[in-house]
Coordinates of C-alpha atoms in Angstrom, one line a residue:
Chain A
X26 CA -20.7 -24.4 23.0
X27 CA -20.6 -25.6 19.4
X28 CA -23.9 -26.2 17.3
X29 CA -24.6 -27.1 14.1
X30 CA -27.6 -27.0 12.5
X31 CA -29.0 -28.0 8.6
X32 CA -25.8 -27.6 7.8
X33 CA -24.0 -29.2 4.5
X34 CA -21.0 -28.6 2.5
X35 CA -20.8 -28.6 -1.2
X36 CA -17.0 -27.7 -2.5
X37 CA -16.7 -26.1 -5.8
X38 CA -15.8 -29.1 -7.3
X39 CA -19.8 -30.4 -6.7
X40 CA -18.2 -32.8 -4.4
X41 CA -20.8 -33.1 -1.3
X42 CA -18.5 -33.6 1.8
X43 CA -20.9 -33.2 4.4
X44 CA -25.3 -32.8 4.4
X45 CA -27.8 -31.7 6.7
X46 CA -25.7 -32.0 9.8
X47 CA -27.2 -31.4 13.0
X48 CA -24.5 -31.2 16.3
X49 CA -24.9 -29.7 19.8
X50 CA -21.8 -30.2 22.2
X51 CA -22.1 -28.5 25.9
X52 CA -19.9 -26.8 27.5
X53 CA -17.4 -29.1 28.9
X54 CA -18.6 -31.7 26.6
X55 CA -16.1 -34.1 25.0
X56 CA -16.8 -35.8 22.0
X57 CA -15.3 -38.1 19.3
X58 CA -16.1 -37.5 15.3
X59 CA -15.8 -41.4 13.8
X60 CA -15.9 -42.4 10.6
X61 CA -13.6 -43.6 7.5
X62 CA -11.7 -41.4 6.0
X63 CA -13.7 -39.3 3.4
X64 CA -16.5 -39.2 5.5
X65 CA -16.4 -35.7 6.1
X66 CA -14.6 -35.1 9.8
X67 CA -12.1 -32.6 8.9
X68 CA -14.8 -30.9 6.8
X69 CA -16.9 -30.6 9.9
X70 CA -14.0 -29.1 12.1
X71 CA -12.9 -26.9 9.2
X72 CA -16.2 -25.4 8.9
X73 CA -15.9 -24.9 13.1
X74 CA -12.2 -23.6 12.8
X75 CA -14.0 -21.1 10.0
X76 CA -11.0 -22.7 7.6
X77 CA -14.2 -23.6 5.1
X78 CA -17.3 -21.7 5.3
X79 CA -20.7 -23.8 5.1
X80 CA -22.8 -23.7 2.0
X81 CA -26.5 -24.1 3.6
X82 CA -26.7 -23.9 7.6
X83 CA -25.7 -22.4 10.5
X84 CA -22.8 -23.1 12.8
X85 CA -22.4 -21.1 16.4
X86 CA -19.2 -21.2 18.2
X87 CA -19.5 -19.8 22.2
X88 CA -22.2 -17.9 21.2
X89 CA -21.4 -16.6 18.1
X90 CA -23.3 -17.1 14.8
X91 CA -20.0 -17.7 12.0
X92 CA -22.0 -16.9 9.2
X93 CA -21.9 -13.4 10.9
X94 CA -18.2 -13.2 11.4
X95 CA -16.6 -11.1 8.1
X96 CA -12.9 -12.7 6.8
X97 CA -11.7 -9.9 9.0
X98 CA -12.9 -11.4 12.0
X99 CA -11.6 -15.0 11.7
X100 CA -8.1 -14.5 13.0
X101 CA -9.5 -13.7 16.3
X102 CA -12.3 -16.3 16.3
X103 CA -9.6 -18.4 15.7
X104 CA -7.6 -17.4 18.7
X105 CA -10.5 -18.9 21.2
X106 CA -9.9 -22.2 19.4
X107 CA -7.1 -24.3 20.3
X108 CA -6.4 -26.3 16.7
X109 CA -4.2 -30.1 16.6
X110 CA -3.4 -31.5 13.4
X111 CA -2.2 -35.0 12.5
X112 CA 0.8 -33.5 10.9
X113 CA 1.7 -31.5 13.8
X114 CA 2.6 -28.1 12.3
X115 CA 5.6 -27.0 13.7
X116 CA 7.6 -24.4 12.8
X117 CA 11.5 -26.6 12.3
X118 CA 13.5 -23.2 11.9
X119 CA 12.9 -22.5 15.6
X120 CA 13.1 -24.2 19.0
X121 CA 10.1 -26.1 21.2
X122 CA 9.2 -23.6 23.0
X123 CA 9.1 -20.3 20.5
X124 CA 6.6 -22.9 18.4
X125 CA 4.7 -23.1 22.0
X126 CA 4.9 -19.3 22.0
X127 CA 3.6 -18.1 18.4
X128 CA -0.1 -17.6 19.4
X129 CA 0.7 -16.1 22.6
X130 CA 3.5 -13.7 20.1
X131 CA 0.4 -13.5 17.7
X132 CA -2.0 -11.9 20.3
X133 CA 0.1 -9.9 21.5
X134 CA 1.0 -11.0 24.8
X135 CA 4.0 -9.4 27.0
X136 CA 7.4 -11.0 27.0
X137 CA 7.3 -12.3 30.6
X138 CA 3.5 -13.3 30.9
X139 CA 4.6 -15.6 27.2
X140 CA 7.6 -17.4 29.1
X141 CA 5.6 -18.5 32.1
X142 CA 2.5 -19.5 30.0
X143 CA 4.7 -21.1 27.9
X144 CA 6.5 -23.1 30.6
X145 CA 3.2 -24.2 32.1
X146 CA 2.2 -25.7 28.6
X147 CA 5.0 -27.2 28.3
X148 CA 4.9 -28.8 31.5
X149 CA 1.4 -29.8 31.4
X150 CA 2.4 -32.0 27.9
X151 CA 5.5 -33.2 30.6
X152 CA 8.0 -31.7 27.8
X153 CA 9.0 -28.6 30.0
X154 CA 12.7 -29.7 29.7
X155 CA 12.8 -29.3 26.1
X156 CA 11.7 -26.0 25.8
X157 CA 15.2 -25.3 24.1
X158 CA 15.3 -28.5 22.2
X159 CA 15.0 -27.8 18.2
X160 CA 11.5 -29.9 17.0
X161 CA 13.3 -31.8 14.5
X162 CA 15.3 -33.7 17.7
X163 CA 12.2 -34.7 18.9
X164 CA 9.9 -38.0 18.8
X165 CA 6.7 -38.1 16.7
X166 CA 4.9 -38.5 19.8
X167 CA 6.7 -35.7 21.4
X168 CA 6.1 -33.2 18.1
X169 CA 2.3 -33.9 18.8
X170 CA 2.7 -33.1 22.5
X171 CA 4.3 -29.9 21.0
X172 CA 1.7 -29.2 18.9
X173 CA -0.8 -29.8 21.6
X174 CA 1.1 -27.8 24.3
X175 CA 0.9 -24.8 21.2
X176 CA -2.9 -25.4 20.9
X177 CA -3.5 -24.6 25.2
X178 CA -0.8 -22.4 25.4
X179 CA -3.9 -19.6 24.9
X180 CA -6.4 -21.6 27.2
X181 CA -8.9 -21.3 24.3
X182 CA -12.1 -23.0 25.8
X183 CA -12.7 -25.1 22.7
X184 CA -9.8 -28.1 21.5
X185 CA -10.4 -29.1 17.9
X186 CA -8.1 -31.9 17.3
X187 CA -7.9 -33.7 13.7
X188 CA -6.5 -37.2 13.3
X189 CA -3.9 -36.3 16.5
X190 CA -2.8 -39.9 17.1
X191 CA -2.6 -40.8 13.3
X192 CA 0.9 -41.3 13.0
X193 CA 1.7 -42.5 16.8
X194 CA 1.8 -45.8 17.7
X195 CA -1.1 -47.8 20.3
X196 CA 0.6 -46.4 23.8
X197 CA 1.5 -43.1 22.6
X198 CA -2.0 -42.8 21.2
X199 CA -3.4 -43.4 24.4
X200 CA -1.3 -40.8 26.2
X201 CA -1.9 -38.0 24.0
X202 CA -5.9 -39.2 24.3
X203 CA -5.5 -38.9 28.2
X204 CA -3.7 -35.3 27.4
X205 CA -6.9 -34.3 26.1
X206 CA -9.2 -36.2 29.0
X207 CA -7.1 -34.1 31.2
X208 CA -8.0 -31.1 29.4
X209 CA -11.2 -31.5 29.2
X210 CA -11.8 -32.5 32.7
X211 CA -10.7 -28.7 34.1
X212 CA -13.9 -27.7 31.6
X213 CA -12.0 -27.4 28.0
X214 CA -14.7 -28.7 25.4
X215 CA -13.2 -31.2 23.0
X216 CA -14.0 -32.4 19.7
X217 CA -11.4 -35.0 18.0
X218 CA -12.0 -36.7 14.9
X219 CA -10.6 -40.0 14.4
X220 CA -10.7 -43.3 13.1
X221 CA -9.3 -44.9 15.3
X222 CA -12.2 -46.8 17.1
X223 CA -10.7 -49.4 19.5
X224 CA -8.9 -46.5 21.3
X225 CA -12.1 -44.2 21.3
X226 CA -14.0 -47.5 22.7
X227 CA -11.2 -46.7 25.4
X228 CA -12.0 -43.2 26.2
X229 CA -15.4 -44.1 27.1
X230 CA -16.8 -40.7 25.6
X231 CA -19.7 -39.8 23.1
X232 CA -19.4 -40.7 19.5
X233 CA -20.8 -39.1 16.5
X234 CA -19.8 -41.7 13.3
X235 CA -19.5 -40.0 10.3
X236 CA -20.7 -42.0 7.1
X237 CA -20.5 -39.8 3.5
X238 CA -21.2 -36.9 5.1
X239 CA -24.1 -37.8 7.1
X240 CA -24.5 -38.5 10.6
X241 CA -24.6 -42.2 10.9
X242 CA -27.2 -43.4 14.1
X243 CA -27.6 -39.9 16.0
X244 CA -28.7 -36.7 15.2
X245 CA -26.9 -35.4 18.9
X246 CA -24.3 -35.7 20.7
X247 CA -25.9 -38.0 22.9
X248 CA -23.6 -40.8 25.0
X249 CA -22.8 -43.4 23.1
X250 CA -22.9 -46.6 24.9
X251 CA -19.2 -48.4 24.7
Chain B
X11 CA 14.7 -6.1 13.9
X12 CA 13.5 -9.5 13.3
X13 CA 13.3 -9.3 9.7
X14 CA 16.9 -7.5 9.7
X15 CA 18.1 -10.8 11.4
X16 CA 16.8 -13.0 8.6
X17 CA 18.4 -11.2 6.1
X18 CA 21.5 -11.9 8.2
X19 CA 21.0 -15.8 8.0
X20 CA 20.7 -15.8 4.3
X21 CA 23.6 -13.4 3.6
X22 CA 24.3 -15.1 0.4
X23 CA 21.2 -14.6 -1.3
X24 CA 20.2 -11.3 0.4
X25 CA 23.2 -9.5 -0.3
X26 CA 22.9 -10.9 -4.3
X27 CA 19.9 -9.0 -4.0
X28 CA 20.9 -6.1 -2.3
X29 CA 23.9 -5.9 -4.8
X30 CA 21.3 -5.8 -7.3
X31 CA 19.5 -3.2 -6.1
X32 CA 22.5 -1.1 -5.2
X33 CA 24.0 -1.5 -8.8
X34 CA 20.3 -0.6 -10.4
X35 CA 20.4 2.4 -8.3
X36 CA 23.8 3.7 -8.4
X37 CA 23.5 4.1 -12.6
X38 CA 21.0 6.6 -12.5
X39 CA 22.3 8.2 -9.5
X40 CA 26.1 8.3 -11.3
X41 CA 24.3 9.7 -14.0
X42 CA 22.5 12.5 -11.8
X43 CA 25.8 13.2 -9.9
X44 CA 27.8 14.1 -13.4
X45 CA 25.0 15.9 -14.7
X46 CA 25.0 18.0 -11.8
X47 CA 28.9 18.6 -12.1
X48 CA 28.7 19.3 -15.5
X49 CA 25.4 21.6 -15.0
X50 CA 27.8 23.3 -12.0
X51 CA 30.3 23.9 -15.2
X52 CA 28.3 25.5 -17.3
X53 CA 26.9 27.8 -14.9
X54 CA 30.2 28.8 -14.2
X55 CA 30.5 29.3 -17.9
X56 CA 27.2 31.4 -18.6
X57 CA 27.6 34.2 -15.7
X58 CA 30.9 35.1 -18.7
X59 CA 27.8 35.4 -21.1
X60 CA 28.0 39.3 -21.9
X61 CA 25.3 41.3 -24.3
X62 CA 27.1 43.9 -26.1
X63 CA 25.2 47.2 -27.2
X64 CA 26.7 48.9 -29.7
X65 CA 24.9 52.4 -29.7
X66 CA 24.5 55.0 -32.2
X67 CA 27.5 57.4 -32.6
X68 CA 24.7 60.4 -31.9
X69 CA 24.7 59.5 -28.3
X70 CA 26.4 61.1 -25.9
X71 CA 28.4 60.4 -22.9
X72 CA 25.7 61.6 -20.5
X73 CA 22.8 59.6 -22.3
X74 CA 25.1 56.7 -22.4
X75 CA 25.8 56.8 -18.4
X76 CA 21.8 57.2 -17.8
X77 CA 20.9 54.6 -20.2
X78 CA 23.8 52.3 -18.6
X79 CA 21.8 53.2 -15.3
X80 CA 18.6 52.5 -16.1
X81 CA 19.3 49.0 -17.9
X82 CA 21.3 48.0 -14.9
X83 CA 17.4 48.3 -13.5
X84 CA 16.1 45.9 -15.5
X85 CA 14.8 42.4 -14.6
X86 CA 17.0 39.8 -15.4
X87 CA 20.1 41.8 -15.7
X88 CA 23.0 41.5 -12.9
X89 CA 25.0 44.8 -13.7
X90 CA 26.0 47.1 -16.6
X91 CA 29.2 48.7 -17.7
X92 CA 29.3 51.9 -20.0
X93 CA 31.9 52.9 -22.0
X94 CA 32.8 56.0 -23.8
X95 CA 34.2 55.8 -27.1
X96 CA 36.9 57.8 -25.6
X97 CA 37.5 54.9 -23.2
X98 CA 37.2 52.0 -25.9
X99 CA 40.1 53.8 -27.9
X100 CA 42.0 53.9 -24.7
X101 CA 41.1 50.2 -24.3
X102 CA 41.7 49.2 -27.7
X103 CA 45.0 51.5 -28.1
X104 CA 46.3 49.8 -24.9
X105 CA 45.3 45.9 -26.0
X106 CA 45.3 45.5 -29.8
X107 CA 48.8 47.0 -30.3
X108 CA 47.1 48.9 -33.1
X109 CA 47.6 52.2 -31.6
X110 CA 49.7 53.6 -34.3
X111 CA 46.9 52.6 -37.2
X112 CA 44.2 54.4 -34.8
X113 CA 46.7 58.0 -35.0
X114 CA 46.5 57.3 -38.8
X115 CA 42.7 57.3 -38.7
X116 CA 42.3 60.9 -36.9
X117 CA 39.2 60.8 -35.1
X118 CA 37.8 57.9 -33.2
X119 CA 35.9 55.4 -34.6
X120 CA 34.7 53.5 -31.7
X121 CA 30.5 54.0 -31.0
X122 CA 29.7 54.3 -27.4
X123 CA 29.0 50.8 -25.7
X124 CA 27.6 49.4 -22.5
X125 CA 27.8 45.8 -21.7
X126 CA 25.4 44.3 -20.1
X127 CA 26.2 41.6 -17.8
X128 CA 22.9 38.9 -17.5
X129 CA 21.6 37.5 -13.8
X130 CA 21.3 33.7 -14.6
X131 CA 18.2 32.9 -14.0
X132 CA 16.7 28.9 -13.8
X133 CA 14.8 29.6 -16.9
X134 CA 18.2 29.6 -18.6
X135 CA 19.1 30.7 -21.9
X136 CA 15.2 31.6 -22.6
X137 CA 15.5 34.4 -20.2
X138 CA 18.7 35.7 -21.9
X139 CA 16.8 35.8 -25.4
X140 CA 14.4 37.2 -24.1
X141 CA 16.7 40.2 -22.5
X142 CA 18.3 40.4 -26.1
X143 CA 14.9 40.5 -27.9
X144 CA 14.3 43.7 -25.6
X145 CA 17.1 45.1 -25.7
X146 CA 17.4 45.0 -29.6
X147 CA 14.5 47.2 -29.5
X148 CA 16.3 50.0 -27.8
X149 CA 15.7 53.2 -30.1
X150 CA 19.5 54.0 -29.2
X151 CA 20.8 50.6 -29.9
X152 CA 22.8 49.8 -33.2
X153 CA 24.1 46.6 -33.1
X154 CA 23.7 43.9 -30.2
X155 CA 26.1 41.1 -29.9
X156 CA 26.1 38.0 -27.7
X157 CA 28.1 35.0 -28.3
X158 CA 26.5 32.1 -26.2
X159 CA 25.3 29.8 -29.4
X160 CA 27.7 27.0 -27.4
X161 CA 26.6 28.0 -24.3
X162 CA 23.0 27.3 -26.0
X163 CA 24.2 23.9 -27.5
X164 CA 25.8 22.6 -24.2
X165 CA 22.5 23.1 -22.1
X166 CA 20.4 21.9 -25.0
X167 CA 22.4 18.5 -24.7
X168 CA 22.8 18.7 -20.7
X169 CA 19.1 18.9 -21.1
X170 CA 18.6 16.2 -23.0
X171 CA 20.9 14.2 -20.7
X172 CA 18.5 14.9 -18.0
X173 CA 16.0 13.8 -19.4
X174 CA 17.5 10.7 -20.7
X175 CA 18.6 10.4 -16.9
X176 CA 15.1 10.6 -15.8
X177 CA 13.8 8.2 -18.0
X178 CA 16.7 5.5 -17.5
X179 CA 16.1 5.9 -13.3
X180 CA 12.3 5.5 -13.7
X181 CA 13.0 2.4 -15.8
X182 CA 15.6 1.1 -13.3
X183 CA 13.6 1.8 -10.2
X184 CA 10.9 0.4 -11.5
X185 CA 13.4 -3.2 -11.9
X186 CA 14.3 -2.7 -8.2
X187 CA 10.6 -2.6 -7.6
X188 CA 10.2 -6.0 -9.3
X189 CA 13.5 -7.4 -7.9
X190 CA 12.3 -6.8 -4.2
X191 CA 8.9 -7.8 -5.5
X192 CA 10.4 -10.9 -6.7
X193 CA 12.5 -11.8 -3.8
X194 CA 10.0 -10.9 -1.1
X195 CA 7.9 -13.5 -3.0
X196 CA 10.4 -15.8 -3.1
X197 CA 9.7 -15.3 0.8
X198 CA 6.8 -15.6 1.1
X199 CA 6.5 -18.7 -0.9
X200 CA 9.4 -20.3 0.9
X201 CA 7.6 -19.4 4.1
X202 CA 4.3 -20.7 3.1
X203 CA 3.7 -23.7 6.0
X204 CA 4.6 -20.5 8.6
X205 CA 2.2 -18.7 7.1
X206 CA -0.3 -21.4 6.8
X207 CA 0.2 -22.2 10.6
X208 CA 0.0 -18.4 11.5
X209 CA -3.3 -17.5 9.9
X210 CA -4.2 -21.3 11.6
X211 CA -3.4 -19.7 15.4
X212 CA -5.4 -16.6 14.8
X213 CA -2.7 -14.3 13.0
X214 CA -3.9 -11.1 11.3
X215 CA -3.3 -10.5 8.1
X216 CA -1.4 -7.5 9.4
X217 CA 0.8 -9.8 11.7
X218 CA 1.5 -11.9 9.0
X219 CA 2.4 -9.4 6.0
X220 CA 4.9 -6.9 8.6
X221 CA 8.0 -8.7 8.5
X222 CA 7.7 -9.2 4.7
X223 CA 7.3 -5.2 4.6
X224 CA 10.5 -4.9 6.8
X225 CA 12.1 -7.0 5.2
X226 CA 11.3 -5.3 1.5
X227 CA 12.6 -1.5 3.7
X228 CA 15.3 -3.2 4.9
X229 CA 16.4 -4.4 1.4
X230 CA 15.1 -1.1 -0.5
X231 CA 17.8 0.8 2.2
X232 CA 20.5 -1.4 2.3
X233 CA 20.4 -1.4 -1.6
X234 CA 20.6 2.3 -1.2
X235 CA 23.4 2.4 0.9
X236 CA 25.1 0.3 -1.8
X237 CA 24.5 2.0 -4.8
X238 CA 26.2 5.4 -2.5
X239 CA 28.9 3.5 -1.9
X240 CA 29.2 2.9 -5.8
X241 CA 28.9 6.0 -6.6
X242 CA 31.3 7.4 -4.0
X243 CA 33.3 5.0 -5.6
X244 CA 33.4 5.7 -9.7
X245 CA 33.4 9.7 -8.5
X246 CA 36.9 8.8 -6.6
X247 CA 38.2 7.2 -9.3
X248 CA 36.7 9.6 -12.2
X249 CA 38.2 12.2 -9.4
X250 CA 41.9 12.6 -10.7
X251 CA 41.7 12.1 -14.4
X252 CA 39.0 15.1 -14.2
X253 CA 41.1 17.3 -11.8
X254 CA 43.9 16.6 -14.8
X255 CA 41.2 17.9 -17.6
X256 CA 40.3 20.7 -16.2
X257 CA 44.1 21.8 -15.2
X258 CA 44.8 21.6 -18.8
X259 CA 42.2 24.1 -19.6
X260 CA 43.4 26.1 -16.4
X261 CA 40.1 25.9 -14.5
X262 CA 40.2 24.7 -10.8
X263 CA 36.9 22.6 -11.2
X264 CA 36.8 19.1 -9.4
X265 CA 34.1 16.5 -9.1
X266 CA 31.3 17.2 -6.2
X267 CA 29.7 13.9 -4.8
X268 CA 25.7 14.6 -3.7
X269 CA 25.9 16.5 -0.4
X270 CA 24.1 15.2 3.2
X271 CA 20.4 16.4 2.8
X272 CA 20.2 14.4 -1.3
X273 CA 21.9 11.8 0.6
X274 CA 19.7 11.0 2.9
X275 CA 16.8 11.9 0.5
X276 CA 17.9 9.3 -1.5
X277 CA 18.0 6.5 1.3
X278 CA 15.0 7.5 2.0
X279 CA 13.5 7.2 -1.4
X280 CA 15.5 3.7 -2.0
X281 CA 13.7 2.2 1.3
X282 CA 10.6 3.5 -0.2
X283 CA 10.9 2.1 -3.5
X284 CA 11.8 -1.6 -1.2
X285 CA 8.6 -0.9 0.7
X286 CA 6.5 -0.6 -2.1
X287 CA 7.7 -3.8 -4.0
X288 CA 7.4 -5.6 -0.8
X289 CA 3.7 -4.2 -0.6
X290 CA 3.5 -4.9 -4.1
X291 CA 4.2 -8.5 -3.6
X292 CA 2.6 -9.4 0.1
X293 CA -0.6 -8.0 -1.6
X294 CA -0.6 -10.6 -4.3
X295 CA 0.7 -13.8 -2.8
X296 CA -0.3 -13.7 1.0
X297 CA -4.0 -13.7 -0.1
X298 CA -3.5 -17.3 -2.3
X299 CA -1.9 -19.2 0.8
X300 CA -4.8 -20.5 3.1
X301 CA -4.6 -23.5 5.3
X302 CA -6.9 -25.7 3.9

């Protein structure tokens, strides 16, 4: 579903954020991107998202070779993703559920198909009773669940998620990580990036550590032993 | 209609701007609006433009009448009058109150004369020197007379005034270019983490730039609708005053506002002019936000 091969990053500033990485995730796999921060994980989902391009390398996404997409095409290679950020992203001047809505508005979707898809998000995050809410009345935790509810609202089949427990606390990190164990057990692939190591010891999934742009131990996906 | 209703939930800063607009607009268009009054004037004025022949006393009455005939043929001319010298001393005895001096004098002095009565044509007083350069060359013709050097003078200025009117409105819809260029900006930079989060979720760059273009119409006609109102205004208040002027000179001229079809012409142009600074500014700014 996602591969990545030879493939490095050199910013303009000569700054080397990630080199030589090789990557294969399965369909249906999910995975955890470790390392400090600096060590290149939101370069490597950038690159994925198509948000940075890679300077040597190739990356394919479902099947489709990026370095082949034109700038033109990256809005709807985009729209198969489903994108989390640590700073959640949501739009403050309107309410839960029109945030939960914008892809679904972006792709064109008909009125009545948005509000049940919506809805069925919303629920799936357990925040279906503040579709109406403004996001600014909300917990950190439940802004996230916003966010993430905004990322499946399209069913992409891939869930790229950067830092998304980064400013929760232990227990809500653990319920948004079961969010996405949820996700990914009805066949989503998953790729998070995170630091946070005692809680992916939790999750019991495969690791790739990240250390100055390199993959640490494995050159693949391969379980990672807890 | 959604980019209507944020104009709505910034009504103080929108309607600065469309205020703006409408007060850059309505100048040029005030302008335009009196210089079509005055030009409405003055044609008035020139169809009383007459070219006088005076012919040679060796022609008669009957080559008089046919000549009268075949100049009222002639391009550029409207109608012609002849008249006999008999029929000048009969005018001239009945007007000057010099009859008495005309007995003294015996026979009649008067040459025969046709007046010649222009069609106005676009091309203006050209066109009449033109006819007065032809007729001069009449082999009957002694003396040619036409007093329109004012008439001249007035549409040499209105002229220039048109000009000057085209060249102040180019300037000034060029600044409502820039001020919706500037606020649409203003937009887009105030909007910058929507955009960021829109191009994120797989937003085209079409998606993304079509409510700034709305918005820019939206601004570009509502400013129109303004600077109308403005001018619908000054002409009401010019209105009277006017009407007073033109009693005192015994003419029943009053002030004409721009009719339904330059109306609508202008809205039209005013929401184009908002378009194109929106465009102006989408195409500039949208391309530097990224997420990243």
């Amino acid at each position: 579903m996602i591969l990545l091969q030879h493939v490095s990053k050199r910013y303009p500033t000569g700054q080397e954020a990630l080199t030589d990485i090789n990557l294969h995730l399965n369909a249906g796999d999910m995975a955890f991107l470790t390392g400090h921060s600096g060590a290149g994980k939101s370069t490597l989902l950038k690159l994925i998202a198509l948000i940075e391009r890679p300077s040597r390398g190739q990356i394919v996404v479902a099947g489709q070779n990026l370095a082949a997409l034109g700038n033109r095409r990256i809005p709807f290679h985009r729209r198969r993703l489903g994108i989390i950020f640590q700073d959640h992203h949501l739009l403050f001047d309107r309410t839960v559920g029109d945030n939960v809505a914008l892809p679904l508005v972006i792709a064109g979707t008909r009125h009545t198909e948005i509000t049940r898809r919506v809805r069925a998000a919303l629920d799936k995050v357990g925040l279906l009773h503040k579709e109406n809410a403004m996001p600014i009345t909300l917990s950190t935790g439940e802004q996230q669940r916003v966010g993430i509810a905004r990322a499946v609202v399209n069913k992409p089949a891939i869930l790229l998620a950067d830092e998304p427990t980064g400013n929760l606390d232990p227990e809500l990190s653990v319920e948004i990580m079961r969010l996405f164990e949820e996700f990914n057990r009805v066949g989503v692939t998953v790729l998070i990036a995170s630091h946070d190591i005692e809680l992916i010891r939790l999750m019991r999934k495969p690791m790739i550590p990240l250390h100055e742009g390199r993959i640490a131990r494995h050159s693949s996906a391969t379980p990672v032993p807890a | 209609m959604f980019s209507l209703g944020k104009l709505w939930r910034t009504p103080a800063a929108s309607s600065m701007t469309i205020a703006v607009i409408g007060i850059a607009l309505a100048l040029p268009t005030g302008f335009y609006v009196l210089l079509q009054n005055m030009q409405g004037l003055v044609n008035g004025l020139d169809r009383g433009v007459q070219i006088t022949l005076y012919l040679k006393k060796s022609v008669n009455n009957q080559q008089l009448r046919a000549l009268s005939k075949t100049l009222s043929q002639w391009p550029g001319v409207d109608k012609t009058k002849a008249i006999t010298p008999a029929q000048g001393l009969a005018e001239f005895r009945r007007y000057s109150g010099f009859g008495n001096t005309l007995d003294a004098l015996g026979g009649n002095p008067l040459p025969p004369v046709i007046v010649i009565y222009p069609r106005w044509t676009k091309q203006g007083t050209d066109a009449l020197q033109a006819l007065s350069e032809r007729l001069k060359k009449l082999p009957q013709v002694e003396v040619i007379r036409m007093d329109m050097a004012w008439v001249q003078r007035l549409l040499a200025i209105i002229d220039i005034a048109q000009r000057a009117a085209w060249i102040v409105g180019g300037m000034l819809a060029l600044a409502v270019l820039l001020v919706v260029g500037n606020t649409i900006r203003l937009d887009i930079l105030g909007r910058r983490q929507e955009i960021e989060v829109a191009k994120l979720i797989g937003a085209t760059d079409a998606f993304i730039r079509r409510p700034f273009l709305y918005g820019g119409l939206w601004l570009g006609l509502l400013g129109g609708m303004t600077a109308l109102i403005l001018v619908g205004i000054a002409i009401f208040l010019m209105g009277g005053p006017v009407k007073h002027l033109a009693s005192l000179y015994g003419s029943p001229f009053k002030l004409h506002g721009l009719n339904a079809v330059t109306n609508i012409r202008f809205l039209a142009f005013s929401a184009l002019l908002g378009l194109a600074g929106a465009w102006l500014a989408v195409g500039r700014h949208l391309r530097d936000i990224e997420p990243g």
